[in-house]
């Protein structure tokens, strides 16, 4: 039997349409297409895809169920390992994880594991989410700090095995970066809310407006709970540190995206929080966050949306799919350019950015070729808005307020693979421990920490 | 502790008391036990009125740990503060988070001058109280455009060793600016520290004056914020040429090192949108 070499396409909004709205770009598989796609899976005995998944989903098993038309059973298999499939099925970098290990790569494209995961999650949401059996209450309590991907995963897994879990969230909404960072057109907020609702139905309680380190200290939580997990993420924006960065019109990616996504500035004035971008927007950086900024700008009405990046396309950290979507939508890539100064008018509004052309030199510590400035290559570009998307550092609120907690040189909490910190009973995972990474790696960390917390509490008996 | 559930308005911070201090300045006591438990002079809160609301920072004007309340005093300047001013006792706010920022450095300096202008007098009050209770000789100078815009006169004077008022129109106290009175105080006393909270221009003028005499000066800044936890950087200010976040590094900074021009500019970032929002909400 011959296997189809390419993935089944996922229908999506046309670029010229979608840049006028904030609706999700791809529509997802129908049941029929999903079954056809699932039939491409070879059901390899050594299950290479599973080894590529940070949360260890039994991928061939759920695909087999889809191929046989047992969609409900497939959902069940999927959800034994992940609490947030609708999120993962949209924002995971499958190409470098599960799909990157797929045997079919030898003859063509891998099985569209991500699309199948999304199909199952959406199928379940449409049908009504089933709550799994929850183990007998252990009588033990765990506090989770931060309702982002790491915290929610840790909380959900602990609740399933009988712990009473309380999540403390600083903002007024759950989801962390899923809510404030990733735009509606890539991850609809309704999806995030439904996933969070599922976690709550497992018995997890979420308390909002609590800034741990300010409203309550970690020490207090340690006294009241049997263990504490910190998943406060990488909230601190990095800056270019060039003159003019405090001009009106220069935003961190975090501020821009938080205004638009969490505060819904794209619905201003129905919602109270404004954002203004003018006609020409330049985004600095080339990761997923930068693509989100550039694409959001178009949807807010920018006539031109540039990505300025100091290396070349080959070094861009963004997922290929995101770069592809950005190009389709008309984002203009100015590569090998490094900003050196912002200029403003007499009232302090941004008017221009000056940059240097670069060329690639020897590889640096990241293995990517280091960009070197070409002397005398200064150029200027007229812009109304600059979005700085060159990464985030761990949020500093907690690391320095806990006695005896070992903190790394980048301000991250030092934790082992299972989230154990230098303080017994205190666990940490996700971006606060690793520095800015992906949603799925944070979820994997939350999952392993849940296991370690269970072991820790049991060992204390 | 209050709990929120998605989409349901069960997370509520009740308004227990409301006082109209002047036509545009209102005082509210909000039930927020967790915030009250930890609040220190100099810190601030962020509130959101309802699900469509924006998040705005307000410096804490007083706190009552026993009764679990926080007092806020605000000037109705924009859409949210105008809408807030229309709420009454028994109404609730959707979100009220804090205490945020670093507390004031309250210690024994010797002779301290506390300068408050306009609605900036409100957050000055707990600091005056704390400085007095720490054994400082406290000289307070309050300023306003006119007499009926003066706040907390009685409260602040009761914790002050010397107490002065300056009004622009001379309707109460000395006619002129707080900086004129401060100059007279400096002529008379050896001043060890000046704390100034008020309009940006007032803090700038006070800092320029005290710099001449090399007197340590702290100012409390109130830039535009969203999260208040160091995440967005919207509140960044330039202090001594370095970028600081008012929400986590401040809100108090060395008055001699703040770039006031940039702060004024950044606070006007959304002024057009503010006008539109007010018009649409019918709160002009």
XYZ file of C-alpha atoms in Angstrom:
745
model
C 0.000 0.000 0.000
C 1.439 3.342 -0.893
C 1.343 6.205 1.582
C 0.389 9.734 0.624
C 3.617 11.779 0.781
C 2.102 15.071 1.894
C -0.034 16.204 4.828
C -3.670 16.980 4.176
C -3.979 20.748 3.953
C -5.887 22.597 6.647
C -8.377 25.074 5.129
C -7.596 28.639 6.146
C -8.719 32.255 5.736
C -7.254 33.927 2.661
C -4.442 36.388 3.519
C -6.171 39.425 1.988
C -9.266 38.689 4.080
C -7.618 37.749 7.342
C -5.475 40.842 7.684
C -8.752 42.701 8.155
C -9.899 40.659 11.133
C -8.690 38.967 14.303
C -10.381 35.628 13.591
C -8.346 32.457 13.656
C -6.369 31.833 10.457
C -6.750 28.028 9.913
C -10.182 26.399 10.298
C -9.037 22.936 11.330
C -9.674 19.471 9.872
C -13.078 17.982 9.287
C -13.632 14.482 10.676
C -13.262 12.997 7.183
C -9.927 14.687 6.506
C -8.695 13.803 9.992
C -9.433 10.130 9.428
C -7.647 10.195 6.058
C -4.644 11.942 7.604
C -4.566 9.487 10.513
C -4.415 6.628 8.047
C -1.014 7.917 6.892
C 0.496 6.907 10.241
C 2.700 3.782 9.982
C 2.192 2.870 13.686
C 5.950 2.424 14.140
C 6.880 -0.018 16.917
C 9.631 2.235 18.296
C 7.271 5.283 18.466
C 9.813 7.992 17.583
C 7.142 10.737 17.729
C 6.455 10.084 21.434
C 10.114 10.652 22.291
C 9.799 14.052 20.613
C 6.871 15.141 22.804
C 7.692 17.045 26.007
C 4.466 15.848 27.638
C 4.805 12.236 26.423
C 1.465 11.976 24.602
C 0.745 8.458 23.287
C 0.650 9.775 19.749
C 0.378 6.552 17.674
C -2.409 5.330 19.981
C -4.660 8.344 19.503
C -3.922 8.404 15.780
C -4.900 4.737 15.511
C -8.238 5.492 17.159
C -8.888 8.365 14.734
C -8.010 6.170 11.748
C -10.574 3.633 12.972
C -13.151 6.357 13.430
C -13.214 6.091 17.239
C -12.962 9.802 17.866
C -14.182 9.743 21.477
C -11.689 7.051 22.365
C -8.942 9.067 20.638
C -9.786 12.096 22.786
C -9.557 9.957 25.895
C -6.084 8.694 24.944
C -4.894 12.217 24.173
C -6.145 13.649 27.438
C -4.489 11.130 29.697
C -1.262 13.045 29.073
C -2.227 16.632 28.256
C -4.607 19.028 29.961
C -4.404 21.683 27.236
C -4.688 19.927 23.833
C -6.542 22.770 22.072
C -3.629 25.049 22.948
C -0.880 22.574 22.017
C -2.666 21.697 18.802
C -2.272 25.328 17.772
C 0.965 26.706 19.113
C 3.362 23.761 19.527
C 6.453 23.719 17.289
C 5.528 20.224 16.050
C 8.059 20.360 13.236
C 10.931 20.228 15.718
C 9.172 17.876 18.159
C 6.791 14.982 17.420
C 6.581 15.593 13.676
C 10.331 16.120 13.490
C 10.782 12.463 14.519
C 8.155 10.976 12.186
C 9.323 8.063 10.024
C 7.376 9.449 7.057
C 9.936 12.258 6.790
C 12.094 9.736 4.912
C 9.645 9.781 2.013
C 7.933 13.154 2.384
C 5.992 15.131 4.984
C 5.353 13.785 8.482
C 1.913 12.848 9.755
C 0.143 16.118 10.687
C 0.164 15.257 14.380
C -0.440 18.845 15.480
C -3.473 19.229 13.222
C -4.889 15.924 14.454
C -4.416 16.997 18.058
C -6.226 20.237 17.335
C -9.023 18.345 15.583
C -9.576 16.145 18.642
C -9.517 19.064 21.070
C -12.004 21.064 18.998
C -14.196 17.989 18.515
C -14.353 17.533 22.262
C -15.056 21.202 22.944
C -17.941 21.163 20.476
C -19.357 18.052 22.061
C -18.846 19.047 25.677
C -15.759 18.256 27.666
C -15.792 15.073 29.743
C -14.239 15.262 33.186
C -12.056 12.260 33.972
C -12.258 10.288 37.181
C -10.371 12.054 39.918
C -8.430 10.056 42.500
C -9.499 10.017 46.151
C -8.549 13.225 47.962
C -5.132 12.980 49.573
C -5.947 15.720 52.060
C -2.798 17.541 50.975
C -2.658 21.057 49.539
C -0.432 22.522 46.840
C -0.073 26.182 45.849
C 0.766 27.047 42.255
C 2.020 30.528 41.433
C 1.091 31.722 37.950
C -1.810 30.502 35.791
C 0.264 30.115 32.616
C 1.036 26.888 30.720
C 3.455 25.527 33.368
C 1.235 26.333 36.345
C -2.016 25.129 34.774
C -0.444 21.834 33.690
C 1.081 21.247 37.111
C -2.207 22.145 38.812
C -4.299 19.913 36.537
C -2.034 16.898 36.956
C -1.955 17.264 40.746
C -5.728 17.696 40.948
C -6.236 14.483 38.958
C -4.300 12.514 41.574
C -6.212 13.903 44.500
C -4.458 17.088 45.607
C -6.273 20.269 46.573
C -4.645 22.840 44.321
C -4.903 26.627 44.483
C -3.436 28.733 41.688
C -2.448 32.335 42.449
C -2.534 34.651 39.446
C -1.280 38.262 39.396
C -3.436 39.390 36.486
C -7.222 39.453 36.208
C -7.328 36.635 33.663
C -5.870 33.112 33.493
C -3.562 31.666 30.855
C -0.433 33.790 31.258
C 1.229 34.202 27.885
C -1.640 32.290 26.237
C -3.879 35.206 27.169
C -1.673 38.300 27.109
C 0.903 37.230 24.543
C -0.419 35.024 21.755
C -2.890 36.863 19.506
C -6.511 35.937 18.999
C -5.921 34.978 15.342
C -3.428 32.322 16.394
C -5.018 31.167 19.642
C -8.593 32.343 20.251
C -9.078 33.441 23.853
C -12.295 31.423 24.019
C -10.169 28.305 23.523
C -7.905 29.334 26.398
C -10.928 29.988 28.598
C -12.378 26.578 27.784
C -9.085 24.871 28.589
C -8.879 26.738 31.884
C -12.471 25.800 32.608
C -11.487 22.155 32.232
C -8.648 22.599 34.748
C -11.128 24.189 37.154
C -13.548 21.315 36.696
C -10.751 19.022 37.855
C -11.108 20.847 41.177
C -8.409 23.487 40.813
C -9.198 26.860 42.343
C -7.772 30.017 40.730
C -7.360 33.212 42.743
C -6.823 36.341 40.668
C -5.318 39.704 41.621
C -2.719 38.044 43.842
C 0.850 39.097 43.129
C 2.951 36.559 44.977
C 5.947 38.384 46.389
C 3.738 41.423 47.085
C 0.188 40.437 48.103
C 1.373 37.170 49.665
C 4.947 35.978 50.158
C 6.233 32.584 49.104
C 7.180 31.936 52.746
C 3.548 32.322 53.775
C 2.469 29.894 51.056
C 5.135 27.421 52.198
C 3.617 27.482 55.695
C 0.058 26.985 54.520
C 0.607 24.431 51.753
C 2.418 21.096 51.576
C 4.335 22.203 48.474
C 4.587 25.251 46.233
C 5.183 25.390 42.469
C 6.389 28.616 40.842
C 5.588 29.155 37.173
C 5.730 32.922 36.843
C 7.255 32.936 33.388
C 9.563 35.244 31.543
C 7.778 38.510 31.968
C 10.571 41.040 31.877
C 11.016 42.572 28.417
C 14.500 42.934 26.952
C 15.404 46.246 25.323
C 17.619 47.249 22.425
C 19.359 49.761 24.701
C 19.774 52.328 21.945
C 19.096 56.093 22.112
C 15.474 57.132 21.726
C 13.954 53.941 23.087
C 11.730 55.856 25.532
C 10.129 57.964 22.787
C 6.364 57.855 22.349
C 5.757 55.140 19.771
C 8.260 52.596 21.047
C 6.619 49.637 22.784
C 7.936 46.420 24.210
C 6.293 43.466 22.470
C 4.776 42.662 25.864
C 3.092 46.030 26.231
C 1.819 46.035 22.666
C 0.486 42.477 22.761
C -0.959 42.821 26.279
C -2.858 45.914 25.216
C -4.220 44.197 22.124
C -4.785 40.641 23.400
C -5.579 40.741 27.085
C -7.001 44.261 27.268
C -8.636 43.941 23.823
C -7.411 47.273 22.489
C -8.416 46.101 19.010
C -11.977 46.597 20.209
C -11.321 50.123 21.550
C -13.399 52.126 22.415
C -15.820 49.311 23.316
C -13.002 48.218 25.615
C -11.236 51.029 27.464
C -7.578 50.246 26.748
C -6.186 52.038 23.683
C -3.257 51.358 21.391
C -2.028 53.490 18.534
C 0.298 52.427 15.781
C 0.112 54.919 12.893
C 0.892 53.875 9.330
C 4.336 52.291 9.377
C 5.365 49.785 12.021
C 8.777 48.219 12.509
C 9.152 45.121 14.664
C 12.621 44.247 15.932
C 13.410 40.550 16.356
C 12.373 37.453 14.409
C 10.913 35.001 16.892
C 7.270 33.952 17.159
C 6.531 37.009 19.286
C 7.949 39.287 16.582
C 5.753 37.598 13.945
C 2.753 38.081 16.248
C 3.586 41.789 16.572
C 4.050 42.339 12.833
C 0.868 40.470 11.920
C -1.162 42.171 14.651
C -0.022 45.563 13.336
C -1.480 44.796 9.904
C -4.786 43.848 11.493
C -4.806 47.140 13.404
C -4.556 48.975 10.094
C -0.854 49.546 9.528
C -0.094 50.227 5.875
C 3.379 48.784 6.159
C 4.652 46.288 8.690
C 8.389 45.605 8.706
C 10.445 42.983 10.500
C 13.983 44.203 11.085
C 16.362 41.393 11.971
C 20.131 41.442 12.277
C 20.683 37.954 10.870
C 19.150 36.135 7.883
C 16.025 34.053 7.438
C 17.952 30.849 8.168
C 18.703 32.047 11.711
C 15.181 33.265 12.530
C 13.928 31.626 15.718
C 10.253 31.777 14.669
C 8.430 28.693 13.491
C 8.485 28.288 9.717
C 4.681 28.334 9.658
C 4.633 31.723 11.405
C 7.191 33.228 9.018
C 5.187 31.821 6.120
C 1.937 33.324 7.430
C 3.631 36.690 7.974
C 4.954 36.735 4.415
C 1.582 35.734 2.983
C 0.018 38.645 4.808
C 2.503 41.141 3.417
C 4.959 41.660 6.275
C 8.167 43.091 4.791
C 11.385 41.474 6.006
C 14.457 43.686 6.200
C 17.203 41.256 7.081
C 20.787 41.876 8.168
C 19.818 45.203 9.715
C 20.623 46.301 13.233
C 18.948 49.390 14.743
C 21.277 51.938 16.326
C 19.044 54.917 17.143
C 15.455 56.152 17.221
C 14.625 59.713 16.239
C 11.603 61.724 17.359
C 9.981 65.050 16.537
C 10.043 68.037 18.867
C 7.120 66.602 20.856
C 8.922 63.331 21.407
C 6.943 61.171 18.980
C 8.918 58.516 17.139
C 9.605 59.412 13.493
C 12.552 57.355 12.293
C 14.901 54.509 13.040
C 18.502 54.455 11.953
C 20.139 51.104 11.346
C 23.345 49.525 10.144
C 23.571 46.826 7.500
C 25.169 43.633 8.758
C 26.957 40.639 7.314
C 27.331 37.181 8.799
C 30.646 36.315 10.430
C 31.860 33.354 12.521
C 29.355 31.244 14.510
C 28.712 32.442 18.091
C 27.981 30.393 21.245
C 24.441 29.647 19.970
C 25.963 28.067 16.859
C 24.367 30.704 14.646
C 26.648 32.910 12.560
C 27.305 36.168 14.322
C 26.126 39.309 12.529
C 28.874 41.900 12.071
C 28.149 45.526 11.165
C 29.280 46.850 7.793
C 31.016 50.171 8.548
C 29.454 53.217 6.933
C 26.257 51.388 5.964
C 23.899 53.568 8.046
C 20.399 53.977 6.657
C 17.178 55.470 7.979
C 13.581 54.300 7.778
C 10.552 56.500 8.548
C 8.306 54.728 11.063
C 5.443 55.641 13.406
C 5.737 52.690 15.757
C 8.564 50.440 16.920
C 7.864 47.101 18.583
C 10.798 45.606 20.457
C 10.483 41.809 20.357
C 13.977 40.619 21.196
C 13.094 38.304 24.055
C 12.111 38.331 27.706
C 13.929 37.564 30.921
C 12.529 35.743 33.975
C 10.186 37.831 36.097
C 12.237 39.174 39.038
C 9.395 39.552 41.564
C 9.813 36.171 43.259
C 13.423 34.995 42.833
C 14.823 37.638 45.143
C 12.156 37.484 47.838
C 12.690 33.885 48.961
C 15.382 33.124 51.495
C 17.800 30.382 50.465
C 16.482 30.161 46.922
C 19.279 29.724 44.422
C 18.999 32.146 41.502
C 20.923 31.848 38.227
C 22.883 34.610 36.583
C 20.028 35.476 34.236
C 17.662 35.915 37.172
C 16.118 32.492 36.643
C 15.235 30.192 39.529
C 17.695 27.295 39.567
C 15.727 24.034 39.365
C 16.522 20.484 38.288
C 14.701 18.656 35.494
C 11.846 17.798 37.821
C 11.517 21.346 39.128
C 13.225 20.886 42.508
C 14.787 24.145 43.706
C 17.350 24.692 46.467
C 14.466 25.026 48.949
C 12.787 21.718 49.924
C 9.099 21.758 49.032
C 9.540 24.638 46.611
C 9.389 23.745 42.921
C 9.725 25.839 39.781
C 9.325 25.247 36.066
C 8.756 26.866 32.713
C 10.312 30.148 31.638
C 11.045 31.268 35.225
C 13.542 28.386 35.422
C 14.744 28.058 31.823
C 14.432 31.584 30.465
C 12.041 32.282 27.609
C 11.136 29.077 25.746
C 7.953 27.515 24.375
C 4.487 26.814 25.751
C 4.969 23.070 25.391
C 8.321 23.025 27.224
C 6.688 24.921 30.087
C 3.876 22.367 30.097
C 6.398 19.528 30.144
C 8.130 21.154 33.114
C 4.806 21.555 34.919
C 4.020 17.896 34.313
C 7.364 16.628 35.640
C 7.132 18.953 38.637
C 3.661 17.583 39.457
C 5.193 14.108 39.621
C 8.083 15.328 41.754
C 5.702 17.185 44.090
C 3.641 14.007 44.517
C 6.817 12.061 45.388
C 7.983 14.803 47.756
C 4.708 14.968 49.677
C 4.457 11.168 49.890
C 8.044 10.918 51.146
C 7.260 13.300 54.015
C 4.603 11.018 55.494
C -10.060 35.961 49.845
C -12.158 36.768 46.818
C -12.410 34.294 44.015
C -13.084 34.921 40.356
C -14.571 32.525 37.909
C -14.299 33.096 34.214
C -16.975 35.254 32.751
C -18.795 35.581 36.049
C -18.620 38.686 38.134
C -18.044 37.195 41.508
C -14.667 38.788 42.137
C -15.637 41.948 43.884
C -14.005 44.674 45.831
C -16.757 46.631 47.504
C -16.819 50.394 47.968
C -17.507 50.844 51.686
C -17.231 54.597 51.904
C -17.239 57.518 49.470
C -16.450 61.171 50.116
C -16.569 63.978 47.626
C -13.551 66.091 48.460
C -14.078 68.570 45.662
C -15.906 68.684 42.368
C -13.271 66.501 40.697
C -11.559 64.754 43.619
C -13.143 61.789 45.374
C -12.162 59.488 48.205
C -13.137 55.838 48.412
C -12.549 53.139 50.974
C -12.366 49.789 49.227
C -12.683 46.396 50.871
C -9.474 44.545 49.993
C -8.229 42.656 53.054
C -5.245 40.999 51.395
C -3.958 44.303 50.051
C -4.550 46.072 53.370
C -2.647 43.367 55.231
C 0.565 44.111 53.336
C 0.219 47.764 52.330
C 3.040 50.155 53.231
C 3.313 53.913 52.726
C 4.439 54.735 49.198
C 2.956 51.678 47.511
C 0.145 51.645 44.966
C -2.721 49.511 43.698
C -4.061 48.788 40.231
C -7.791 48.650 39.689
C -10.171 47.766 36.899
C -13.799 48.777 37.183
C -15.408 46.159 34.966
C -14.670 43.545 32.325
C -14.157 46.092 29.582
C -12.199 48.455 31.774
C -8.583 49.499 31.621
C -6.132 48.922 34.465
C -5.096 52.116 36.226
C -2.598 52.621 39.045
C -3.451 54.722 42.103
C -1.120 55.374 45.007
C -2.466 54.208 48.370
C -3.802 57.137 50.424
C -4.378 55.139 53.601
C -4.865 51.579 54.789
C -6.656 49.926 57.671
C -5.338 46.442 58.376
C -7.933 45.694 61.052
C -10.912 46.432 58.854
C -9.203 45.255 55.675
C -9.659 48.467 53.710
C -7.593 50.606 51.375
C -8.318 54.296 50.840
C -7.851 55.782 47.405
C -8.183 59.431 46.468
C -8.376 60.270 42.809
C -8.703 63.184 40.471
C -11.199 62.692 37.678
C -9.000 63.171 34.641
C -9.874 60.427 32.195
C -12.536 57.934 31.249
C -11.828 55.483 34.053
C -11.462 57.975 36.902
C -14.639 59.758 35.791
C -16.518 56.467 35.678
C -15.072 55.538 39.077
C -16.275 58.841 40.509
C -19.842 57.940 39.532
C -19.821 54.727 41.575
C -21.314 54.689 45.044
C -21.144 52.877 48.343
C -22.260 49.289 47.792
C -20.929 49.168 44.230
C -17.924 46.943 43.546
C -14.811 46.958 41.420
C -13.915 44.000 39.227
C -10.222 43.989 40.159
C -8.096 45.593 42.826
C -4.550 44.325 43.102
C -1.624 45.266 45.307
C 0.191 46.465 47.187
C 2.561 47.100 44.284
C 5.912 48.841 44.028
C 8.535 49.433 46.681
C 7.464 51.036 49.975
C 8.849 54.455 50.959
C 12.130 54.303 52.782
C 10.815 55.326 56.171
C 13.606 55.923 58.686
C 14.956 58.631 60.923
C 16.428 61.298 58.665
C 16.211 64.227 61.102
C 14.333 67.125 59.584
C 12.150 66.165 56.637
C 9.996 68.326 54.422
C 6.964 66.684 52.832
C 5.683 68.581 49.827
C 2.320 67.664 48.349
C 0.585 69.203 45.377
C -2.997 68.691 44.217
C -4.131 65.088 44.373
C -0.516 64.112 45.162
C -1.296 65.145 48.733
C -3.238 61.898 49.114
C -0.348 59.423 48.853
C 1.789 61.815 50.890
C -0.434 61.322 53.924
C 0.660 57.789 54.975
C 4.283 58.806 54.414
C 3.942 61.894 56.627
C 2.379 59.721 59.296
C 5.125 57.096 59.099
C 7.950 59.663 59.065
C 6.489 61.359 62.138
C 6.069 58.050 63.947
C 9.723 57.224 63.214
C 10.814 60.317 65.127
C 11.512 62.807 62.354
C 10.865 66.533 62.625
C 8.208 66.785 59.921
C 7.522 69.979 58.014
C 4.615 69.683 55.574
C 3.860 71.996 52.690
C 0.638 71.501 50.784
C -0.210 73.267 47.575
C -3.290 73.618 45.399
C -4.749 75.958 42.827
C -7.307 77.238 45.277
C -8.541 76.607 48.810
C -11.367 74.206 48.007
C -9.002 71.919 46.107
C -6.847 71.347 49.198
C -6.931 67.820 50.570
C -6.323 66.221 53.948
C -5.322 69.496 55.633
C -6.376 68.393 59.103
C -4.983 64.890 58.792
C -1.561 65.958 57.576
C -1.205 68.912 59.935
C -1.926 66.639 62.908
C 1.219 64.631 62.078
C 3.382 67.656 61.225
C 5.641 69.737 63.454
C 5.302 72.652 61.072
C 2.567 73.014 58.494
C 2.292 75.395 55.535
C -0.104 75.966 52.696
C 0.412 77.630 49.350
C -2.364 78.372 46.874
C -2.007 79.807 43.393
C -4.712 82.396 44.048
C -3.847 83.118 47.676
C -7.272 81.934 48.879
C -5.512 80.078 51.687
C -1.989 80.225 53.088
C 0.721 81.871 51.087
C -0.075 83.020 47.559
C 2.312 81.266 45.234
C 3.871 77.874 44.767
C 4.972 75.207 47.226
C 8.528 75.804 46.046
C 8.368 79.397 47.374
C 7.476 78.061 50.821
C 10.116 75.341 50.529
C 12.727 78.018 49.821
C 11.753 79.815 53.041
C 11.906 76.552 55.001
C 15.364 75.786 53.618
C 16.504 79.278 54.634
C 15.413 78.579 58.212
C 16.205 74.875 58.721
C 18.896 72.375 57.977
C 16.763 70.002 55.909
C 17.881 66.364 55.683
C 15.321 65.023 53.216
C 12.530 66.241 50.989
C 9.641 64.043 49.857
C 7.650 65.538 46.999
C 4.479 64.146 45.430
C 2.312 66.048 43.005
C 2.109 67.168 39.414
C 5.251 66.319 37.423
C 6.077 69.976 36.987
C 5.899 70.524 40.760
C 8.238 67.613 41.463
C 10.616 68.954 38.856
C 10.668 72.458 40.335
C 11.115 71.130 43.879
C 13.966 68.869 42.760
C 15.707 71.694 40.917
C 15.559 73.792 44.080
C 16.791 71.091 46.465
C 19.591 70.131 44.112
C 21.113 73.572 44.611
C 21.337 72.776 48.322
C 22.242 69.145 47.780
C 19.263 67.931 49.828
C 18.225 64.298 49.237
C 14.884 64.395 47.444
C 12.438 61.618 46.683
C 9.565 61.913 44.239
C 6.721 59.473 43.578
C 5.897 58.894 39.922
C 2.605 57.755 38.448
C 3.126 56.843 34.785
C 0.798 54.808 32.564
C 0.813 51.129 33.570
C -0.902 47.913 32.598
C 0.136 44.915 34.669
C 2.131 46.601 37.442
C 4.443 43.609 37.832
C 7.316 44.549 35.519
C 5.951 42.783 32.504
C 5.023 45.443 29.973
C 7.520 48.256 30.488
C 4.892 50.864 29.658
C 5.758 52.717 32.865
C 9.453 53.021 32.097
C 11.182 56.193 33.213
C 14.684 57.402 32.673
C 16.522 57.818 35.989
C 20.154 58.868 35.896
C 20.193 57.906 32.221
C 19.066 54.368 33.006
C 15.658 52.903 32.168
C 13.686 51.960 35.292
C 10.188 50.527 35.656
C 8.095 52.661 38.021
C 5.942 49.629 38.896
C 8.688 47.439 40.342
C 11.723 49.716 40.808
C 9.614 52.645 42.040
C 7.276 54.418 42.273
C 9.721 56.552 44.318
C 12.964 57.719 42.744
C 15.767 60.171 43.406
C 14.182 63.450 42.337
C 17.497 64.841 41.137
C 17.926 62.061 38.580
C 14.496 61.714 36.957
C 14.048 62.791 33.315
C 10.818 64.775 33.847
C 10.481 65.853 30.215
C 10.356 62.260 29.042
C 7.905 61.369 31.819
C 5.533 64.177 30.783
C 5.740 63.059 27.194
C 5.083 59.407 28.008
C 2.083 60.326 30.136
C 0.515 62.017 27.112
C 0.882 58.941 24.912
C -2.824 58.151 24.663
C -4.315 61.577 25.207
C -6.324 61.481 21.951
C -7.767 58.071 22.700
C -8.671 59.287 26.190
C -10.778 62.075 24.698
C -12.572 59.654 22.372
C -13.246 57.189 25.173
C -14.678 59.937 27.400
C -16.907 61.250 24.634
C -18.296 57.809 23.865
C -18.889 57.005 27.498
C -20.575 60.348 28.025
C -18.210 61.262 30.856
C -16.715 64.532 29.733
